[in-house]
Amino acid sequence: ETGVTQSPTHLIKTRGQQVTLRCSSQSGHNTVSWYQQALGQGPQFIFQYYREEENGRGNFPPRFSGLQFPNYSSELNVNALELDDSALYLCASRSAGTGVKDTQYFGPGTRLTVL
Amino acid sequence: QKEVEQDPGPLSVPEGAIVSLNCTYSNSAFQYFMWYRQYSRKGPELLMYTYSSGNKEDGRFTAQVDKSSKYISLFIRDSQPSDSATYLCAFPSGGYNKLIFGAGTRLAVHP
């Protein structure tokens, strides 16, 4: 196990609703990234947070937003859900300032279904 | 053209076979090359990473990089049923936190 936990495991929402997904980073990790993995696809980078500030974003609209808390837990919020938002959402944590080999540790993900 | 191309499979092999998994990429700026393994209902876990062209070996796994062809491979020797998973190639882009993933190749090793 990586020490990265996510909740909930599964979630079903309807189109137009809002959702909050939660992640608890591995102890000592100060950087968290969020990814979206559609069925049969590789993960796509949404954004990353370092010291409670967003410092990198992929090709996702503003209705995807996040928060990182002082205890390095974090949230992913998605507003105005669309059917295409159905996916596995992964968070990953690492310690900034380390090399590539100290890479991200992924949580098990939250499976979101939008009906 | 996608930045990373990876055949999604599925690939089904008998136990003990040598498996070859491949990715091509188009971005010459990629400097590190990674392979992740993802079991069903789990997050990806880093298997191997390499920086330079050539081969890197770790137990039954060998990562191979050909920068001139923008082609990377992962070889699994003496494959085991426990190797059954999806294998994702990944490339750090603009920092180690942002990874560009391939679509993943699903591998099934049957006894």
Coordinates of C-alpha atoms in Angstrom, one line a residue:
Chain A
E1 CA 0.0 0.0 0.0
T2 CA 1.2 3.5 -0.8
G3 CA -0.2 5.3 2.2
V4 CA -2.3 7.5 -0.1
T5 CA -6.0 7.1 0.7
Q6 CA -9.1 8.4 -1.2
S7 CA -12.7 8.7 -0.4
P8 CA -15.3 7.7 -1.3
T9 CA -14.5 4.6 -3.3
H10 CA -17.5 5.0 -5.6
L11 CA -19.9 7.8 -6.2
I12 CA -22.9 8.2 -8.4
K13 CA -24.2 11.6 -9.4
T14 CA -26.5 13.1 -11.9
R15 CA -25.7 15.6 -14.6
G16 CA -25.5 19.2 -13.4
Q17 CA -24.6 18.2 -9.8
Q18 CA -21.5 19.1 -7.9
V19 CA -19.1 16.6 -6.3
T20 CA -16.2 16.7 -3.9
L21 CA -13.5 14.0 -3.8
R22 CA -11.0 13.7 -1.0
C23 CA -7.4 12.5 -0.7
S24 CA -5.1 12.0 2.2
S25 CA -1.4 12.2 1.1
Q26 CA 1.4 9.9 2.3
S27 CA 3.0 11.3 5.4
G28 CA 5.7 13.8 4.6
H29 CA 4.5 14.5 1.1
N30 CA 3.8 18.2 0.4
T31 CA 2.8 18.0 -3.3
V32 CA -0.5 16.4 -4.5
S33 CA -1.6 15.9 -8.1
W34 CA -5.0 14.9 -9.4
Y35 CA -5.6 12.8 -12.5
Q36 CA -8.7 11.7 -14.4
Q37 CA -8.7 8.2 -15.9
A38 CA -11.5 7.4 -18.3
L39 CA -12.3 3.7 -19.0
G40 CA -9.6 2.2 -21.2
Q41 CA -7.4 5.3 -21.1
G42 CA -4.3 6.4 -19.2
P43 CA -4.6 9.0 -16.5
Q44 CA -4.8 12.6 -17.6
F45 CA -3.3 15.3 -15.4
I46 CA -5.8 17.7 -14.0
F47 CA -3.7 19.9 -11.7
Q48 CA -1.2 19.9 -8.8
Y49 CA -1.0 21.6 -5.5
Y50 CA 2.1 22.6 -3.6
R51 CA 1.9 24.3 -0.2
E52 CA -1.8 24.9 -0.6
E53 CA -1.5 26.6 -3.9
E54 CA -2.2 25.4 -7.4
N55 CA 1.0 25.4 -9.4
G56 CA 0.3 23.5 -12.5
R57 CA -2.9 22.6 -14.5
G58 CA -3.7 20.4 -17.4
N59 CA -6.3 20.9 -20.1
F60 CA -9.4 20.9 -17.8
P61 CA -12.0 23.7 -17.5
P62 CA -12.4 25.9 -14.4
R63 CA -15.3 23.8 -13.1
F64 CA -12.5 21.5 -11.9
S65 CA -11.1 23.0 -8.8
G66 CA -9.1 21.9 -5.8
L67 CA -7.9 22.6 -2.4
Q68 CA -4.9 21.5 -0.4
F69 CA -4.9 21.7 3.4
P70 CA -2.1 22.3 5.8
N71 CA -2.1 18.7 6.8
Y72 CA -1.6 17.8 3.1
S73 CA -5.0 16.4 2.6
S74 CA -6.7 17.7 -0.5
E75 CA -10.0 17.9 -2.3
L76 CA -11.1 17.8 -6.0
N77 CA -14.3 19.7 -6.7
V78 CA -16.2 19.3 -9.9
N79 CA -19.1 21.6 -10.7
A80 CA -21.9 21.2 -13.2
L81 CA -21.1 17.5 -13.8
E82 CA -21.3 16.2 -17.4
L83 CA -21.6 12.6 -18.6
D84 CA -18.0 12.7 -19.8
D85 CA -16.8 13.3 -16.3
S86 CA -17.5 9.7 -15.5
A87 CA -14.1 8.3 -14.7
L88 CA -11.6 7.1 -12.1
Y89 CA -10.1 10.0 -10.2
L90 CA -6.7 9.5 -8.9
C91 CA -4.7 11.5 -6.5
A92 CA -0.9 11.2 -6.2
S93 CA 1.5 12.6 -3.7
R94 CA 5.2 13.2 -3.5
S95 CA 7.8 15.3 -1.8
A96 CA 8.8 18.4 -3.8
G97 CA 12.6 18.8 -4.3
T98 CA 13.3 15.1 -4.7
G99 CA 14.4 13.5 -7.9
V100 CA 12.4 11.7 -10.6
K101 CA 12.9 8.4 -8.8
D102 CA 11.0 9.7 -5.8
T103 CA 8.0 10.0 -7.9
Q104 CA 4.3 10.1 -7.2
Y105 CA 2.5 7.6 -5.1
F106 CA -1.0 7.0 -6.3
G107 CA -4.1 6.3 -4.3
P108 CA -6.6 3.7 -5.3
G109 CA -8.9 6.3 -6.9
T110 CA -12.6 7.3 -6.6
R111 CA -14.9 5.9 -9.3
L112 CA -17.3 8.6 -10.3
T113 CA -20.4 7.8 -12.4
V114 CA -22.5 10.6 -13.8
L115 CA -26.0 9.7 -15.0
Chain B
Q1 CA -1.1 13.0 -33.5
K2 CA -1.2 12.0 -29.9
E3 CA 1.8 12.8 -27.8
V4 CA 2.1 9.2 -26.6
E5 CA 0.8 6.1 -28.5
Q6 CA 0.4 2.7 -26.8
D7 CA -1.4 -0.3 -28.1
P8 CA -4.2 -1.1 -25.6
G9 CA -4.1 -4.8 -26.2
P10 CA -5.4 -6.9 -24.6
L11 CA -2.3 -9.2 -24.7
S12 CA -2.8 -12.7 -23.5
V13 CA 0.3 -15.0 -23.0
P14 CA 1.1 -18.3 -21.3
E15 CA 3.0 -18.4 -18.0
G16 CA 6.7 -18.2 -18.7
A17 CA 6.5 -16.3 -21.9
I18 CA 8.5 -13.2 -22.7
V19 CA 6.3 -10.1 -23.0
S20 CA 7.1 -7.0 -24.9
L21 CA 5.2 -3.8 -24.3
N22 CA 5.9 -0.7 -26.3
C23 CA 5.2 3.0 -26.6
T24 CA 6.0 5.7 -29.1
Y25 CA 6.2 9.4 -28.3
S26 CA 6.4 12.6 -30.3
N27 CA 7.8 15.1 -27.8
S28 CA 11.6 15.4 -28.1
A29 CA 11.7 17.2 -24.8
F30 CA 10.8 14.1 -22.8
Q31 CA 13.9 13.2 -20.8
Y32 CA 12.7 10.5 -18.4
F33 CA 10.8 7.4 -19.3
M34 CA 8.7 5.5 -16.9
W35 CA 6.6 2.3 -16.7
Y36 CA 3.7 2.0 -14.3
R37 CA 1.8 -1.1 -13.5
Q38 CA -1.9 -0.8 -12.5
Y39 CA -3.8 -3.7 -11.1
S40 CA -7.6 -3.8 -11.3
R41 CA -9.2 -1.4 -8.8
K42 CA -5.8 0.0 -7.8
G43 CA -3.8 3.1 -8.6
P44 CA -0.7 3.0 -10.8
E45 CA 2.6 2.0 -9.2
L46 CA 6.0 2.8 -10.5
L47 CA 7.8 -0.2 -12.0
M48 CA 10.8 1.3 -13.6
Y49 CA 12.2 4.6 -14.8
T50 CA 15.2 5.4 -17.0
Y51 CA 16.8 8.5 -18.4
S52 CA 19.1 7.5 -21.2
S53 CA 18.9 5.5 -24.3
G54 CA 19.7 1.8 -23.9
N55 CA 18.6 -0.9 -21.5
K56 CA 18.0 -0.9 -17.8
E57 CA 17.3 -4.2 -16.0
D58 CA 15.5 -4.9 -12.7
G59 CA 14.9 -8.5 -12.0
R60 CA 12.6 -10.0 -14.6
F61 CA 11.9 -6.5 -16.1
T62 CA 14.0 -4.7 -18.7
A63 CA 13.2 -1.1 -19.9
Q64 CA 14.6 -0.1 -23.2
V65 CA 14.8 3.4 -24.7
D66 CA 15.6 4.4 -28.2
K67 CA 15.5 8.2 -28.2
S68 CA 16.4 8.5 -31.9
S69 CA 13.2 6.6 -32.8
K70 CA 11.2 8.0 -29.9
Y71 CA 10.3 4.4 -28.9
I72 CA 10.4 2.8 -25.5
S73 CA 9.8 -0.9 -24.5
L74 CA 9.3 -2.9 -21.4
F75 CA 10.2 -6.6 -21.5
I76 CA 9.0 -9.1 -18.9
R77 CA 10.9 -12.4 -18.7
D78 CA 9.4 -15.6 -17.3
S79 CA 6.0 -13.9 -17.0
Q80 CA 3.8 -14.9 -14.1
P81 CA 0.0 -14.8 -13.5
S82 CA 0.7 -12.1 -10.9
D83 CA 2.0 -9.9 -13.8
S84 CA -1.5 -9.7 -15.1
A85 CA -2.3 -6.0 -15.0
T86 CA -2.4 -2.9 -17.2
Y87 CA 1.0 -1.4 -18.0
L88 CA 1.3 2.3 -18.6
C89 CA 4.2 4.2 -20.1
A90 CA 4.6 7.7 -18.6
F91 CA 6.7 10.7 -19.3
P92 CA 7.3 13.6 -16.9
S93 CA 6.5 16.9 -18.6
G94 CA 7.2 20.3 -17.2
G95 CA 8.1 18.9 -13.8
Y96 CA 8.0 15.6 -12.1
N97 CA 4.5 16.0 -10.9
K98 CA 2.9 16.2 -14.3
L99 CA 3.0 12.8 -16.1
I100 CA 1.8 12.2 -19.6
F101 CA 0.5 8.6 -19.8
G102 CA 0.0 6.2 -22.6
A103 CA -3.4 4.5 -22.8
G104 CA -2.1 1.4 -21.1
T105 CA -1.7 -2.2 -22.4
R106 CA -3.8 -4.8 -20.6
L107 CA -1.8 -8.0 -20.1
A108 CA -3.2 -11.4 -19.0
V109 CA -0.8 -14.2 -18.1
H110 CA -2.6 -17.5 -17.9
P111 CA -1.2 -20.6 -16.1

